[in-house]
PDB file of C-alpha atoms in Angstrom:
ATOM      1  CA  MET A  20      86.310  84.848 125.929  1.00 74.00           C
ATOM      2  CA  ALA A  21      87.663  86.393 122.762  1.00 90.00           C
ATOM      3  CA  ILE A  22      91.211  85.429 121.900  1.00 95.00           C
ATOM      4  CA  GLN A  23      93.525  88.404 121.482  1.00 94.00           C
ATOM      5  CA  LEU A  24      97.226  88.747 120.844  1.00 95.00           C
ATOM      6  CA  ASN A  25      98.776  90.233 123.991  1.00 97.00           C
ATOM      7  CA  HIS A  26     102.465  90.507 123.089  1.00 98.00           C
ATOM      8  CA  THR A  27     105.190  89.121 120.905  1.00 98.00           C
ATOM      9  CA  ILE A  28     108.954  89.068 121.316  1.00 98.00           C
ATOM     10  CA  VAL A  29     111.059  90.981 118.808  1.00 98.00           C
ATOM     11  CA  LEU A  30     114.690  89.858 118.729  1.00 98.00           C
ATOM     12  CA  ALA A  31     117.200  92.637 118.169  1.00 98.00           C
ATOM     13  CA  HIS A  32     120.971  93.063 118.085  1.00 97.00           C
ATOM     14  CA  ASP A  33     120.492  96.492 119.687  1.00 98.00           C
ATOM     15  CA  PRO A  34     117.197  96.521 121.616  1.00 98.00           C
ATOM     16  CA  ARG A  35     117.418 100.232 122.419  1.00 98.00           C
ATOM     17  CA  ALA A  36     117.832 101.163 118.741  1.00 98.00           C
ATOM     18  CA  THR A  37     114.900  98.962 117.725  1.00 98.00           C
ATOM     19  CA  ALA A  38     112.612 100.141 120.543  1.00 98.00           C
ATOM     20  CA  ASP A  39     113.524 103.788 119.911  1.00 98.00           C
ATOM     21  CA  LEU A  40     112.830 103.420 116.189  1.00 98.00           C
ATOM     22  CA  LEU A  41     109.417 101.873 116.872  1.00 98.00           C
ATOM     23  CA  THR A  42     108.369 104.467 119.431  1.00 98.00           C
ATOM     24  CA  GLY A  43     109.787 107.339 117.398  1.00 98.00           C
ATOM     25  CA  ILE A  44     108.308 106.312 114.050  1.00 97.00           C
ATOM     26  CA  PHE A  45     104.883 105.510 115.508  1.00 97.00           C
ATOM     27  CA  GLY A  46     104.741 108.352 118.028  1.00 97.00           C
ATOM     28  CA  LEU A  47     104.370 105.956 120.954  1.00 97.00           C
ATOM     29  CA  PRO A  48     105.383 106.376 124.611  1.00 97.00           C
ATOM     30  CA  GLU A  49     108.969 105.582 125.578  1.00 97.00           C
ATOM     31  CA  PRO A  50     109.617 101.838 125.954  1.00 98.00           C
ATOM     32  CA  LYS A  51     109.511 100.427 129.480  1.00 98.00           C
ATOM     33  CA  SER A  52     111.991  97.946 130.892  1.00 98.00           C
ATOM     34  CA  TYR A  53     110.536  94.653 132.063  1.00 98.00           C
ATOM     35  CA  GLY A  54     113.173  92.084 132.979  1.00 98.00           C
ATOM     36  CA  PRO A  55     115.364  91.624 129.898  1.00 98.00           C
ATOM     37  CA  PHE A  56     112.809  93.305 127.621  1.00 98.00           C
ATOM     38  CA  LEU A  57     112.178  96.817 126.349  1.00 98.00           C
ATOM     39  CA  VAL A  58     108.399  96.869 126.021  1.00 98.00           C
ATOM     40  CA  VAL A  59     106.868  98.960 123.249  1.00 98.00           C
ATOM     41  CA  GLN A  60     103.182  99.379 124.025  1.00 98.00           C
ATOM     42  CA  MET A  61     100.933  99.682 120.984  1.00 96.00           C
ATOM     43  CA  SER A  62      97.606 101.531 121.168  1.00 93.00           C
ATOM     44  CA  ASN A  63      95.562  98.307 120.853  1.00 92.00           C
ATOM     45  CA  GLU A  64      96.954  96.823 124.102  1.00 93.00           C
ATOM     46  CA  VAL A  65      99.442  94.608 122.234  1.00 97.00           C
ATOM     47  CA  SER A  66     103.088  95.037 123.127  1.00 98.00           C
ATOM     48  CA  LEU A  67     106.262  94.369 121.190  1.00 98.00           C
ATOM     49  CA  ASP A  68     108.759  93.072 123.739  1.00 98.00           C
ATOM     50  CA  VAL A  69     112.220  93.750 122.351  1.00 98.00           C
ATOM     51  CA  LEU A  70     114.902  91.305 123.497  1.00 98.00           C
ATOM     52  CA  ARG A  71     118.656  91.334 122.844  1.00 98.00           C
ATOM     53  CA  GLU A  72     119.955  88.496 120.699  1.00 98.00           C
ATOM     54  CA  ASP A  73     123.672  88.556 119.983  1.00 96.00           C
ATOM     55  CA  GLY A  74     123.608  85.581 117.634  1.00 96.00           C
ATOM     56  CA  GLU A  75     121.977  85.143 114.269  1.00 96.00           C
ATOM     57  CA  PHE A  76     118.207  85.102 113.930  1.00 97.00           C
ATOM     58  CA  THR A  77     115.661  85.185 111.140  1.00 97.00           C
ATOM     59  CA  ALA A  78     114.223  88.629 110.448  1.00 96.00           C
ATOM     60  CA  GLN A  79     110.464  88.807 110.902  1.00 98.00           C
ATOM     61  CA  HIS A  80     107.654  90.832 109.329  1.00 98.00           C
ATOM     62  CA  TYR A  81     105.483  93.161 111.424  1.00 98.00           C
ATOM     63  CA  ALA A  82     102.495  94.911 109.797  1.00 97.00           C
ATOM     64  CA  PHE A  83     100.780  97.924 111.360  1.00 98.00           C
ATOM     65  CA  LEU A  84      97.309  99.091 110.375  1.00 97.00           C
ATOM     66  CA  VAL A  85      96.906 102.860 110.803  1.00 97.00           C
ATOM     67  CA  GLU A  86      94.465 105.625 109.883  1.00 97.00           C
ATOM     68  CA  GLU A  87      95.165 107.800 106.828  1.00 97.00           C
ATOM     69  CA  GLU A  88      96.272 110.786 108.960  1.00 97.00           C
ATOM     70  CA  GLU A  89      98.588 108.582 111.005  1.00 97.00           C
ATOM     71  CA  PHE A  90     100.110 107.221 107.800  1.00 98.00           C
ATOM     72  CA  ASP A  91     101.090 110.745 106.767  1.00 98.00           C
ATOM     73  CA  GLN A  92     102.757 111.402 110.143  1.00 98.00           C
ATOM     74  CA  ILE A  93     104.526 108.032 110.222  1.00 98.00           C
ATOM     75  CA  PHE A  94     105.672 108.331 106.619  1.00 98.00           C
ATOM     76  CA  ALA A  95     107.076 111.803 107.329  1.00 98.00           C
ATOM     77  CA  ARG A  96     109.073 110.423 110.288  1.00 98.00           C
ATOM     78  CA  VAL A  97     110.382 107.542 108.154  1.00 98.00           C
ATOM     79  CA  GLN A  98     111.535 110.046 105.526  1.00 98.00           C
ATOM     80  CA  GLU A  99     113.082 112.350 108.166  1.00 97.00           C
ATOM     81  CA  ARG A 100     115.237 109.426 109.295  1.00 97.00           C
ATOM     82  CA  GLY A 101     116.298 108.727 105.725  1.00 97.00           C
ATOM     83  CA  LEU A 102     115.127 105.117 105.870  1.00 98.00           C
ATOM     84  CA  PRO A 103     114.924 103.383 102.492  1.00 98.00           C
ATOM     85  CA  ILE A 104     111.285 102.681 101.625  1.00 98.00           C
ATOM     86  CA  PHE A 105     109.664 100.153  99.337  1.00 98.00           C
ATOM     87  CA  ALA A 106     106.190  99.577  97.933  1.00 98.00           C
ATOM     88  CA  ASP A 107     106.360  95.802  98.245  1.00 97.00           C
ATOM     89  CA  PRO A 108     107.326  93.084 100.737  1.00 96.00           C
ATOM     90  CA  PHE A 109     110.095  91.771  98.489  1.00 96.00           C
ATOM     91  CA  TYR A 110     111.885  95.140  98.426  1.00 97.00           C
ATOM     92  CA  ARG A 111     111.836  95.287  94.621  1.00 97.00           C
ATOM     93  CA  GLU A 112     110.081  98.668  94.311  1.00 98.00           C
ATOM     94  CA  PRO A 113     112.342 101.206  96.057  1.00 98.00           C
ATOM     95  CA  GLY A 114     111.365 104.785  96.813  1.00 98.00           C
ATOM     96  CA  ARG A 115     107.633 104.191  96.427  1.00 98.00           C
ATOM     97  CA  ILE A 116     104.511 103.430  98.423  1.00 98.00           C
ATOM     98  CA  ASN A 117     101.670 101.153  97.312  1.00 98.00           C
ATOM     99  CA  HIS A 118      97.950 101.813  96.936  1.00 97.00           C
ATOM    100  CA  TRP A 119      96.606  98.329  97.555  1.00 95.00           C
ATOM    101  CA  HIS A 120      92.969  97.737  98.516  1.00 92.00           C
ATOM    102  CA  GLY A 121      92.141 101.426  98.145  1.00 93.00           C
ATOM    103  CA  GLY A 122      94.662 102.508 100.776  1.00 96.00           C
ATOM    104  CA  ARG A 123      98.357 103.228 101.094  1.00 98.00           C
ATOM    105  CA  GLY A 124     101.234 101.108 102.324  1.00 98.00           C
ATOM    106  CA  VAL A 125     104.988 101.223 102.725  1.00 98.00           C
ATOM    107  CA  TYR A 126     107.751  98.861 103.823  1.00 98.00           C
ATOM    108  CA  PHE A 127     111.047  99.622 105.556  1.00 98.00           C
ATOM    109  CA  ARG A 128     113.501  97.811 107.844  1.00 98.00           C
ATOM    110  CA  ASP A 129     114.380  98.247 111.507  1.00 97.00           C
ATOM    111  CA  PRO A 130     118.021  98.236 112.724  1.00 96.00           C
ATOM    112  CA  SER A 131     118.019  94.415 113.056  1.00 96.00           C
ATOM    113  CA  GLY A 132     116.593  93.818 109.584  1.00 97.00           C
ATOM    114  CA  HIS A 133     112.961  93.141 110.503  1.00 98.00           C
ATOM    115  CA  SER A 134     110.511  94.156 107.797  1.00 98.00           C
ATOM    116  CA  LEU A 135     108.040  96.779 108.989  1.00 98.00           C
ATOM    117  CA  GLU A 136     104.886  97.433 106.989  1.00 98.00           C
ATOM    118  CA  VAL A 137     102.556 100.375 107.545  1.00 98.00           C
ATOM    119  CA  MET A 138      99.191 100.210 105.780  1.00 98.00           C
ATOM    120  CA  THR A 139      95.897 102.065 105.841  1.00 98.00           C
ATOM    121  CA  ARG A 140      93.673  99.199 104.620  1.00 96.00           C
ATOM    122  CA  PRO A 141      93.799  95.553 105.639  1.00 93.00           C
ATOM    123  CA  TYR A 142      94.305  92.945 102.966  1.00 88.00           C
ATOM    124  CA  GLU A 143      91.170  91.637 101.305  1.00 81.00           C
ATOM    125  CA  ILE A 144      91.372  87.893 101.876  1.00 73.00           C
ATOM    126  CA  GLY A 145      88.838  85.469 100.463  1.00 62.00           C
TER     127      GLY A 145
END
């Protein structure tokens, strides 16, 4: 059996705001409630299960690999929302995208401070 990631939990101060941002930016179906979670279903059968956390937590990084055409649509929705964008994971290159590995990439934050990366080419490792 191949091992696949099925889901991960995304902590959020406002789960609805986080889930709505994810579904809106990525053009995904509305999140579904499952117990205490708002489940955002990705197209590769992985879900992001958004859970309320009222206390402090460490922001995480979530990277999404998309096709070139999808990048254009996602980037347009990010800009429509007026979200600050960056070309790098350290947020030192504001207002720009990157062109790493022959593709395009951009970073922005969700309402709880998680770093979201959208890229059209996976990293070349090795």
